[in-house]
Every structure is written in structure tokens, then in C-alpha cells.
Coordinates of N, CA and C in Angstrom, one line a residue:
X318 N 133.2 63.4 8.1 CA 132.2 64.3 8.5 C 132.4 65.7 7.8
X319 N 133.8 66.0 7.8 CA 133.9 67.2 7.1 C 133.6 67.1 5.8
X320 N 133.9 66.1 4.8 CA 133.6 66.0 3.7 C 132.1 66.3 3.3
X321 N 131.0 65.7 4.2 CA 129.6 66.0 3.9 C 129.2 66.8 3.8
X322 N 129.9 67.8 5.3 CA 129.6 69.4 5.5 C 129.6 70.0 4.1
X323 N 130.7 69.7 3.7 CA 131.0 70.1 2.4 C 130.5 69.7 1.1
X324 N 129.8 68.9 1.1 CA 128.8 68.4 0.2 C 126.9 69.1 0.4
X325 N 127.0 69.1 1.7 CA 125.8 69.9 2.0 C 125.5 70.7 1.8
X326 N 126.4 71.7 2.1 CA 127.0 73.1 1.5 C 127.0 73.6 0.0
X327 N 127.7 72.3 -1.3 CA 127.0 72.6 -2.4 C 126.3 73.0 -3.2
X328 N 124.7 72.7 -2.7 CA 123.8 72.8 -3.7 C 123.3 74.5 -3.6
X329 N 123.8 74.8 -2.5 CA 123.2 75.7 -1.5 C 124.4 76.8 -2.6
X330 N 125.5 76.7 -2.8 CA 126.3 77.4 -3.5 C 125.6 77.5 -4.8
X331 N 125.7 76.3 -5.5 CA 124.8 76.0 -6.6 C 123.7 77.1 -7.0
X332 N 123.0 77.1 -6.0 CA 121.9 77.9 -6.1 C 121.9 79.7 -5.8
X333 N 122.8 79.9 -5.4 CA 123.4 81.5 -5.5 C 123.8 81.6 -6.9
X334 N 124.8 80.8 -7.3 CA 125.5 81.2 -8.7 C 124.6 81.2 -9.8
X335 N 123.3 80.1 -9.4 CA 121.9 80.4 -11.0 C 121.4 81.8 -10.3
X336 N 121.2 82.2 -8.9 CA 120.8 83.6 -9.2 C 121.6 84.7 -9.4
X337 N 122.8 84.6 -9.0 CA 124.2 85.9 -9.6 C 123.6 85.3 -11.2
X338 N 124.2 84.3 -11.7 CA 123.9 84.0 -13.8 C 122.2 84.8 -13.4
X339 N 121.4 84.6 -13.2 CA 120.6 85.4 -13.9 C 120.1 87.1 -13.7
X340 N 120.5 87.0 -12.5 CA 120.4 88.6 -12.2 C 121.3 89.0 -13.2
X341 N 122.7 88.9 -13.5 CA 123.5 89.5 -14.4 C 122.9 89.3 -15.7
X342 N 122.5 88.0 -16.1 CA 122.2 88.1 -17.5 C 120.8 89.2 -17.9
X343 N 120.3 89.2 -16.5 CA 118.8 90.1 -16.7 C 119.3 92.1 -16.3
X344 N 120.1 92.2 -16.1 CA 121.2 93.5 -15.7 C 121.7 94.1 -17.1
X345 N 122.5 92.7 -17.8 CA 122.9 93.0 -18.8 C 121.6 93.2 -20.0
X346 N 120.7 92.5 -20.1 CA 119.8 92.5 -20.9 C 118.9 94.0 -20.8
X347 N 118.7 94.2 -19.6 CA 118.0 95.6 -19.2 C 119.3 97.0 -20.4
X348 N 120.2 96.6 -19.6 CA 121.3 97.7 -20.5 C 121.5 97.8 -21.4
X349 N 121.5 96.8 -22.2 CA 121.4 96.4 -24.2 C 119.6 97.1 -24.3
X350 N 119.0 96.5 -23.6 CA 117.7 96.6 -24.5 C 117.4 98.5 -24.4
X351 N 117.8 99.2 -22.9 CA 117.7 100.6 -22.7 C 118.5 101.1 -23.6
X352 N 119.1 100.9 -24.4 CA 120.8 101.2 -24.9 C 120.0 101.4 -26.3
X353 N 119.5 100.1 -26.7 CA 118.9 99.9 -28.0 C 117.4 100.6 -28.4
X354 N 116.3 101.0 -27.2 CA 115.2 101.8 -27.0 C 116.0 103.6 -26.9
X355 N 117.1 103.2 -26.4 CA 117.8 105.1 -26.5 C 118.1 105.1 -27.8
X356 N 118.8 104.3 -28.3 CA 119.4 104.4 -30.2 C 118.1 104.9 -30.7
X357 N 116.9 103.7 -30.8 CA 115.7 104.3 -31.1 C 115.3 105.6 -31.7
X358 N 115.1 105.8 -29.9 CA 114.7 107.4 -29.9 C 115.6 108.6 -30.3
X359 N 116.9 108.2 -30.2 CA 117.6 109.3 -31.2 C 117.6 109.6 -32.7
X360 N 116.8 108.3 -32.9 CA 117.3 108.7 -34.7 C 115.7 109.6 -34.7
X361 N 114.7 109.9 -33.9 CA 114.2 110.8 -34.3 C 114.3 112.3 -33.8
X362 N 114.4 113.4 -34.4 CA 115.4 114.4 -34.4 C 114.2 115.4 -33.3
X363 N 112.9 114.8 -33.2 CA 111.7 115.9 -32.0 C 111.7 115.5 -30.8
X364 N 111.8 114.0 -30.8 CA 112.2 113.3 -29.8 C 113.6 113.9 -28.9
X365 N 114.7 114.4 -29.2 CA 116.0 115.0 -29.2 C 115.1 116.4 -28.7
X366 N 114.6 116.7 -29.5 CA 114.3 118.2 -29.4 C 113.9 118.6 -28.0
X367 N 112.8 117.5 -27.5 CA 111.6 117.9 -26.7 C 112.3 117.8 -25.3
X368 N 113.8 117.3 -25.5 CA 114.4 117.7 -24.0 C 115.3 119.0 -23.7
X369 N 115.5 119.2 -25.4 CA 116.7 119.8 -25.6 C 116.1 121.7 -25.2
X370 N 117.1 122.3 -24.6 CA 116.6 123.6 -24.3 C 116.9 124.7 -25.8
X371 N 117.5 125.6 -25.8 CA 117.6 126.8 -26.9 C 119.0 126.8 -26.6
X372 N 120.1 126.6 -28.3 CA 119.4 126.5 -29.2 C 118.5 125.4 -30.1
X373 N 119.4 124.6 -29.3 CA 118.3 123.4 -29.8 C 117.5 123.2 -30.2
X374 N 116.3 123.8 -29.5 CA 115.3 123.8 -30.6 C 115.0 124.8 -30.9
X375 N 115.7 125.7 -31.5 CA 115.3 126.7 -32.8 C 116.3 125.9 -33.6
X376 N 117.2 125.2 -33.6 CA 117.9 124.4 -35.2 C 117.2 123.5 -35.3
X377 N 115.9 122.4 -34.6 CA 115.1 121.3 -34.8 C 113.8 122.2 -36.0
X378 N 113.4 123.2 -35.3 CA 112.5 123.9 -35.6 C 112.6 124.7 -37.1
X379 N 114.3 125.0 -37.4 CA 114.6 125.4 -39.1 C 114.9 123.8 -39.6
X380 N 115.1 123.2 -39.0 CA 114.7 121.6 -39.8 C 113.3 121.1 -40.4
X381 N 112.6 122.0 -40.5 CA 111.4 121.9 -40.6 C 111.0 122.3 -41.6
X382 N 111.8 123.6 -41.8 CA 111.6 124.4 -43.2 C 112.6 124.4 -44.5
X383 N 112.1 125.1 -45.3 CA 113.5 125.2 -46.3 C 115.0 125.2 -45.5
X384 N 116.3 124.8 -46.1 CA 116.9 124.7 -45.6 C 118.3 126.5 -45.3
X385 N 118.4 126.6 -44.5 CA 118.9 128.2 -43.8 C 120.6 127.8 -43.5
X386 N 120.8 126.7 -43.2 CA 122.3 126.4 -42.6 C 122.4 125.2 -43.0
X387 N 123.9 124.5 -42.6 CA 124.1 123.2 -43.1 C 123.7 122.0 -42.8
X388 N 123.3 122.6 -41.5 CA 122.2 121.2 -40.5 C 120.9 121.3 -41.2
X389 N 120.3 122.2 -41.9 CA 119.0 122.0 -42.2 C 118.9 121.2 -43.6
X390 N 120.0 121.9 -44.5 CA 120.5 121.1 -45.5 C 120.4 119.7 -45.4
X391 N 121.6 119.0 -44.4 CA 121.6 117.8 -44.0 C 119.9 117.1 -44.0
X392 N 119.2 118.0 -43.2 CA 117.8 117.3 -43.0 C 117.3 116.7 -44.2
X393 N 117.4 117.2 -45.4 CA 116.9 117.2 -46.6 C 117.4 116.2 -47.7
X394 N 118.1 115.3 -47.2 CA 119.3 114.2 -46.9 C 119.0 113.0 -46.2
X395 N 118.0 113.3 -45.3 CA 117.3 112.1 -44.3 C 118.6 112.0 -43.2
X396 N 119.5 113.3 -43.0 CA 120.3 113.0 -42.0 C 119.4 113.3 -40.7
X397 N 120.1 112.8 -39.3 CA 119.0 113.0 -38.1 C 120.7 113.7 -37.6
X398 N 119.8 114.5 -36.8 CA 121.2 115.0 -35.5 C 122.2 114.1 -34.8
X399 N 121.7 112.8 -34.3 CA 122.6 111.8 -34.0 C 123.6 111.6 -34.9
X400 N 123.3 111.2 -36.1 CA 124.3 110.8 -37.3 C 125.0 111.7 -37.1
X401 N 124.8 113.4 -37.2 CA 126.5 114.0 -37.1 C 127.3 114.1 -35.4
X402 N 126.5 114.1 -34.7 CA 126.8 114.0 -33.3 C 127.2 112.6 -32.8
X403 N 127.3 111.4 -33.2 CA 128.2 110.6 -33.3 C 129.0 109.9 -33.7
X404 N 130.0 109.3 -33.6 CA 131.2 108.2 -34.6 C 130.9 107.5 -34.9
X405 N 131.6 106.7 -35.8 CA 131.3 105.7 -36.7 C 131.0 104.4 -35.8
X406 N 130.1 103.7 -36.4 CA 129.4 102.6 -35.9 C 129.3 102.6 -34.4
X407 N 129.1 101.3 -34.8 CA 128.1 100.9 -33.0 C 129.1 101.8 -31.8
X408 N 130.3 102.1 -31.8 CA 131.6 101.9 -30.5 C 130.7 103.9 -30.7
X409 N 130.9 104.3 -31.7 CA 130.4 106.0 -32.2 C 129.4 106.1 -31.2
X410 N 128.3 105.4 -31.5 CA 126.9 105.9 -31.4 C 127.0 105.5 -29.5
X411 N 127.4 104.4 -28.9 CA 127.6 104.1 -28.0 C 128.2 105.3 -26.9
X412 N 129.2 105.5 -27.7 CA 130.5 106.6 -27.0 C 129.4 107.9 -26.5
X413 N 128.6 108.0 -27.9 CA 128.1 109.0 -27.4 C 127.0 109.3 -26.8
X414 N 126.2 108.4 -26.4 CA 125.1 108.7 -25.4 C 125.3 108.0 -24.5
X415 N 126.4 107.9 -24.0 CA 127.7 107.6 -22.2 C 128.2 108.9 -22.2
X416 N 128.8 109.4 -23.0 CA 129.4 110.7 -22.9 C 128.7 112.2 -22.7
X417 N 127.8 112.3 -24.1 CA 127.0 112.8 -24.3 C 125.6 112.7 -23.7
X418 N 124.6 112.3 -24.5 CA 123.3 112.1 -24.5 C 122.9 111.9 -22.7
X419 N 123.8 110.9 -21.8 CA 123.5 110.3 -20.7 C 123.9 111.5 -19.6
X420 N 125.1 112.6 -20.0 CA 125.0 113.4 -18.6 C 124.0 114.6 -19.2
X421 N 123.4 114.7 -20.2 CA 123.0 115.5 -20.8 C 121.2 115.3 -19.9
X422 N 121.1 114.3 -20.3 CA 119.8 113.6 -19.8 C 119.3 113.8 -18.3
X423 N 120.4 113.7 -17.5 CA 121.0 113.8 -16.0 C 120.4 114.8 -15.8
X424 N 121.5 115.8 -16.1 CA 121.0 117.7 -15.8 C 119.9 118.0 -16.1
X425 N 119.2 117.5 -17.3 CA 117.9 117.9 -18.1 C 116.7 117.2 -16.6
X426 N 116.9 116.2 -16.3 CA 115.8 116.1 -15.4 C 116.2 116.7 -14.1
X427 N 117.8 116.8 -13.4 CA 117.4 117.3 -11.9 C 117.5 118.7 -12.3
X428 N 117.2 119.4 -13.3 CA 116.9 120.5 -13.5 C 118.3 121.4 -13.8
X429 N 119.7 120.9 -13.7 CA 120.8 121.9 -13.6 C 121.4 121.5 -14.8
X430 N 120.4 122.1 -16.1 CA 121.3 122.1 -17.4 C 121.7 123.5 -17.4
X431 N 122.4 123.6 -18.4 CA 123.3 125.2 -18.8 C 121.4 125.3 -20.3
X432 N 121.4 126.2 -20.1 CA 120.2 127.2 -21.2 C 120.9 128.7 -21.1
X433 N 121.6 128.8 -22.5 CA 121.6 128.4 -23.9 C 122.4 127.5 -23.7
X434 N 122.3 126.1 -24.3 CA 123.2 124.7 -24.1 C 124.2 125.4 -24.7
X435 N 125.2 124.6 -24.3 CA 126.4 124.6 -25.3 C 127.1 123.1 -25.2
X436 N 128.2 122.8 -26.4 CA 128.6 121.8 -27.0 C 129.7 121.3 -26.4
X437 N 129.5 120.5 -25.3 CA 130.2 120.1 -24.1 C 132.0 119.1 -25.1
X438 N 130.8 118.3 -25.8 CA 132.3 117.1 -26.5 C 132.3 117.9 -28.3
X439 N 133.4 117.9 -29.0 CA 133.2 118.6 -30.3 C 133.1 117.7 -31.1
X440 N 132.3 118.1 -32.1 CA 132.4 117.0 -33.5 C 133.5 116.9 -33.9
X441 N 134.1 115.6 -33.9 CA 135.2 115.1 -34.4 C 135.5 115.4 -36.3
X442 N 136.5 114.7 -36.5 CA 136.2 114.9 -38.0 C 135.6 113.3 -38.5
X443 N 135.8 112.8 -37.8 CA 135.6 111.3 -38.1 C 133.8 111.3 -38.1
X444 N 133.4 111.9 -37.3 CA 131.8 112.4 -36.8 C 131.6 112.6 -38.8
X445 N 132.2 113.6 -39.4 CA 132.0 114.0 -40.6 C 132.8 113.0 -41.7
X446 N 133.7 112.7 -41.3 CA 134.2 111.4 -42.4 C 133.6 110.1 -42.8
X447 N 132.8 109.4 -41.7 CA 132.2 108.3 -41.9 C 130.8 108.8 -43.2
X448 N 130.6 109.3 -43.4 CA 129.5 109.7 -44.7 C 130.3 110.6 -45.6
X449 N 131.6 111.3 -45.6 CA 132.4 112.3 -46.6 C 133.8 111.3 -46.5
X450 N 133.7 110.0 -46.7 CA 135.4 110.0 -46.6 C 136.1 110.2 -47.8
X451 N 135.4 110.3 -49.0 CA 136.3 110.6 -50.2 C 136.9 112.0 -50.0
X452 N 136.3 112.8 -49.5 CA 136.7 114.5 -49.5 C 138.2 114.8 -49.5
X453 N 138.8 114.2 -48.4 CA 140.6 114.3 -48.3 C 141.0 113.4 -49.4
X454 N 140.3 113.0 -50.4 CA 141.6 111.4 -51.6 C 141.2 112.5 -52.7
X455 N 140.4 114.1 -52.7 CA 140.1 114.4 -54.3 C 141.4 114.9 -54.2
X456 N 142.7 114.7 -55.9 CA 143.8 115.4 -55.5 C 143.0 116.5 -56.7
X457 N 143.0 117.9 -56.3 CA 142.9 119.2 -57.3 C 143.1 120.1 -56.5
X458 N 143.2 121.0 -57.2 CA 143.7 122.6 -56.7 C 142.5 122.5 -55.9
X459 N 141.4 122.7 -56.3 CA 140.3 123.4 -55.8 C 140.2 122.3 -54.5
X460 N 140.7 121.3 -54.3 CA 140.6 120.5 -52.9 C 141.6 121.2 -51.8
X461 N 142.3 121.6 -52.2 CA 144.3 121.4 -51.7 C 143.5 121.6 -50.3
X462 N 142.6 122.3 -49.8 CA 142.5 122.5 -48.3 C 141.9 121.4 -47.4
X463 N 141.1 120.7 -48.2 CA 141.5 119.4 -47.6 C 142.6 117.9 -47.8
X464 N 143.1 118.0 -49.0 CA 143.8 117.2 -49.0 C 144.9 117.4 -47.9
X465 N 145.2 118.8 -47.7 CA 146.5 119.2 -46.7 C 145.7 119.3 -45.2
X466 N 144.9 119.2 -45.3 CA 144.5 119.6 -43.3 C 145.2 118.3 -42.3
X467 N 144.8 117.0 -43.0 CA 145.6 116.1 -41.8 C 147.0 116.3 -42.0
X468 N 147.6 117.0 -42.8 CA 149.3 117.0 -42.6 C 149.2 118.5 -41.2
X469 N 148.2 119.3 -41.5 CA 148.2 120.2 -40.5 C 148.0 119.9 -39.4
X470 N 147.1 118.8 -39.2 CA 146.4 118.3 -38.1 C 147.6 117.9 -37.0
X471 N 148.5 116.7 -38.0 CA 149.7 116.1 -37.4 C 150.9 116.8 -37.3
X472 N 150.9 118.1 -37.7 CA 152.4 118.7 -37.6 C 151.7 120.1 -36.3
X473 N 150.3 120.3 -35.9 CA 150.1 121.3 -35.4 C 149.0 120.9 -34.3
X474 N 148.5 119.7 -33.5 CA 147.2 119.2 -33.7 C 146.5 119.9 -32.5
X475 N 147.4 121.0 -32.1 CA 146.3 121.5 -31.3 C 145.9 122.4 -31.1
X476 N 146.5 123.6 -32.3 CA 145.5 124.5 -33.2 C 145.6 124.6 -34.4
X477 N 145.3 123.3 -35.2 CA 144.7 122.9 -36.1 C 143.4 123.1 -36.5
X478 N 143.1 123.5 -37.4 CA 141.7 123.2 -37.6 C 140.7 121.6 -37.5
X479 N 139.2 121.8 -37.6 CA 138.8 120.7 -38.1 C 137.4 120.8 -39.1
X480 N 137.0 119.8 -39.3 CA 136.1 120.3 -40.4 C 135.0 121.3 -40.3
X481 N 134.9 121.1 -38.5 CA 133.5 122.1 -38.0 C 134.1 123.3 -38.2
X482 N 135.0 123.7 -38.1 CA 136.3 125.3 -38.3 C 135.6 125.9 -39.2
X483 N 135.2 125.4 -40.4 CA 135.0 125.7 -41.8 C 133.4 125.6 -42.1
X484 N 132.9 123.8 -41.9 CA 131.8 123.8 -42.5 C 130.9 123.9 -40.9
X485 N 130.5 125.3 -40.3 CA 130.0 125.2 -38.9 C 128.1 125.1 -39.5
X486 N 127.6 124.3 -38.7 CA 126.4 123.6 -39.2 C 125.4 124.5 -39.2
X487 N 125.3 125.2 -37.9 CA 123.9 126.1 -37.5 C 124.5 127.1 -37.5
X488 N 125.5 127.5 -38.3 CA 125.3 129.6 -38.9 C 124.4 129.3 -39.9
X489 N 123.5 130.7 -39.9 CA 123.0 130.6 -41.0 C 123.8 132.2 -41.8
X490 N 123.8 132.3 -42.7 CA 123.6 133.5 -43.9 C 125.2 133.1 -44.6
X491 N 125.5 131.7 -44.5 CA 126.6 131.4 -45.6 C 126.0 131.4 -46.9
X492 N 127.5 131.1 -48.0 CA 127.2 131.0 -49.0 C 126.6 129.6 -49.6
X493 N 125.5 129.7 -50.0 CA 124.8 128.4 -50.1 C 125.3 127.4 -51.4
X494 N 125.9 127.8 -52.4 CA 126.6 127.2 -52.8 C 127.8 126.7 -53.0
X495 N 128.2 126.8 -52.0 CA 129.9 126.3 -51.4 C 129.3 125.6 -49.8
X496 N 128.5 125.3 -50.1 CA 127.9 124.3 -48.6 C 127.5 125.2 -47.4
X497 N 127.6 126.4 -47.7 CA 126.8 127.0 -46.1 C 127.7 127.9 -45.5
X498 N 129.2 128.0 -46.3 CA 130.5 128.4 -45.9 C 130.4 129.7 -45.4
X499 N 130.9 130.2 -44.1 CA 130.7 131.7 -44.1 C 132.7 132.3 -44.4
X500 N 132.3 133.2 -45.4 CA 133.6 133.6 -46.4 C 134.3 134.5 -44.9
X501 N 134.1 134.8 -44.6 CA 135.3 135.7 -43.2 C 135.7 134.0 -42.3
X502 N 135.0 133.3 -41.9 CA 135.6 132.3 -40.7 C 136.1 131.2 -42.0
X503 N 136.2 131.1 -43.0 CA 137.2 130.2 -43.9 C 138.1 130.7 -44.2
X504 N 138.2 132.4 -44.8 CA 139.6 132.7 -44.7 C 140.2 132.6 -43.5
X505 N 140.0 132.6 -42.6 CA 140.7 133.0 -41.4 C 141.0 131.5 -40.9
X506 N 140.5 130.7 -41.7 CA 141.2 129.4 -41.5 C 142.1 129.1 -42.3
X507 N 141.9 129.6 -43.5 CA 142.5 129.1 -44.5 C 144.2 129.9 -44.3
X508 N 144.3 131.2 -43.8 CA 145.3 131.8 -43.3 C 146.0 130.9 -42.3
X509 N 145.8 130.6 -40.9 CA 146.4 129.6 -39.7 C 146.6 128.8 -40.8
X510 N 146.2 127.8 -41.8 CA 146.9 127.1 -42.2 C 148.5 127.2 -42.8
X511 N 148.1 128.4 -43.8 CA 149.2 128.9 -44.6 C 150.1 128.9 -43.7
X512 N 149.7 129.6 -42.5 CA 151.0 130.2 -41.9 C 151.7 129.3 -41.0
X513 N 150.8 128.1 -40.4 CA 151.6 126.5 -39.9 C 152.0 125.9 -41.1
X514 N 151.7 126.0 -42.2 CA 152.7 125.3 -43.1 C 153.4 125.6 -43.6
X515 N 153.9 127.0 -43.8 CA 154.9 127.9 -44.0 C 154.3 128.0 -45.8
X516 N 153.3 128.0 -46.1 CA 152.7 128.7 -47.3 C 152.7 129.6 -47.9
X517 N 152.7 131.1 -46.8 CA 152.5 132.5 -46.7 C 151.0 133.1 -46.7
X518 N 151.0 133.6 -46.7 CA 149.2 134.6 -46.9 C 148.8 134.4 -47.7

């Protein structure tokens, strides 16, 4: 008798576990497919915009025009704001609208974002390497400041510079022929280096 109980009992199991398999497979599918309609909508940079408060959109808004700073530059490039605001491949782009984009999203609708935004996670250098990785392998004088930053990076790494130190995206009135560079916040980088690597001034 017990045995039957227990046979009767089966299908009845049976039939929970096809609905757990499909609610999860339809859970998971909802999460890829929102995941992949968010990717979407990031690679267009108005879409971004139209949530985003100031300054945000006054740097969507000089993406429009000639280019003023190094983000607008980029525009002119077919780069979108995601591409530098996230890591390389899928685990990058992923990382960052969990991290980013998703509590970003949050605040923006129950109303408690910070206006004037500010830049909660920093551009990595990797954010800039995955499209510049040759930059640190040129060996010449005129490189030496990148070829030497990751020996700075690893003998100092936590006031070290990183690429955004130097090439910062939305100043505008750099020199536009050295990429956008503003000549006072590069020397003053280029000094902290000297002086962690025992270079001199």
C-alpha cells in the first residue's frame, strides 16, 4: 500500500517540476531577452540621453556638433557612450548595466537621482584599451608615458594615474591636436609619475 501511495504521488511531482522547467526557462528568457532590448537601446547615444539629467545632456547635445572635447571627437568615430562606459565584451557590457545603467535607471524613475549626475563607477583603463591596445607596446620616447604607466600602476596602484587622468573626455578647450589634452592636468600627471618612479621633475 505504501508503495502505490507513492506511485500516486508521482505524476503529481512530475507535474510541478514541467512547471518550475518552465517558469524558470521563461524567467530566464524574460532576463536575456530585457538584457538584449537594454544592449539595444544603449548603443543609441539619445536614447541614453533622454533619461540622463545635466551633464549629460549637454555632452549628448555637443555630440551633435563639430567636435569640442574627446567624447565628441569619438562621436565622429561612430563611437556611442556605452562603448567607452563599458568593458570588454559581453561580461563588460553586462557588468555594466548591473552596476551602472540598472541603479542608475532605479533613481531616475523613483525620482532620487543626484542632478548634476556624477560618475558613480570610473572608466577603467581596460574601458579604453579594448579599442587602443597597441598604445602601451609603441616603444619611443615620445610614448615613454605610456609605455611606463602600468609599471606605475603596479608599484603605486592607488595613486596612480589612469588613462581618464590625462585623456579626460568632456573638458573642453584642450589641445586638439594631442587628442583633447589639457596641458596643466597632464603635467601634473606627468610629475606624480616622475616622482613615484624616482625620475625627478
Amino acid at each position: 500500500m505504501h508503495r502505490r501511495d507513492r506511485r500516486k504521488a508521482r505524476p503529481g511531482r512530475t507535474r510541478w517540476k514541467i512547471v518550475a522547467g518552465v517558469f524558470t526557462v521563461l524567467v530566464i528568457s524574460l532576463a536575456g531577452g530585457g538584457l538584449a532590448y537594454g544592449a539595444h537601446l544603449e548603443n543609441n547615444d539619445g536614447f541614453c540621453a533622454s533619461c540622463h539629467t545635466q551633464p549629460e545632456t549637454l555632452y549628448f547635445e555637443r555630440s551633435l556638433a563639430a567636435p569640442v572635447d574627446l567624447a565628441t571627437f569619438h562621436t565622429t568615430k561612430a563611437v556611442t557612450c556605452i562603448d567607452c562606459h563599458s568593458g570588454d565584451g559581453s561580461i563588460g557590457r553586462v557588468s555594466a548595466m548591473t552596476s551602472v545603467a540598472l541603479p542608475d535607471l532605479v533613481h531616475y524613475l523613483n525620482g532620487h537621482y543626484r542632478s548634476p549626475a556624477t560618475t558613480t563607477v570610473a572608466i577603467g583603463d581596460d574601458h579604453c584599451l579594448k579599442c587602443h591596445a597597441n598604445v602601451p607596446n609603441r616603444q619611443d620616447f615620445n610614448n615613454h608615458f605610456h609605455v611606463f604607466l602600468a609599471t606605475w600602476q603596479a608599484r603605486s596602484p592607488s595613486d596612480a594615474a589612469s588613462c581618464v587622468d590625462c585623456h579626460q573626455s568632456h573638458v573642453t578647450g584642450g589641445i586638439v591636436d594631442a587628442g583633447y589634452l589639457q596641458q596643466a592636468t597632464t603635467d601634473a600627471v606627468c610629475q606624480r609619475c616622475h616622482a613615484s618612479l624616482g625620475a625627478g621633475g
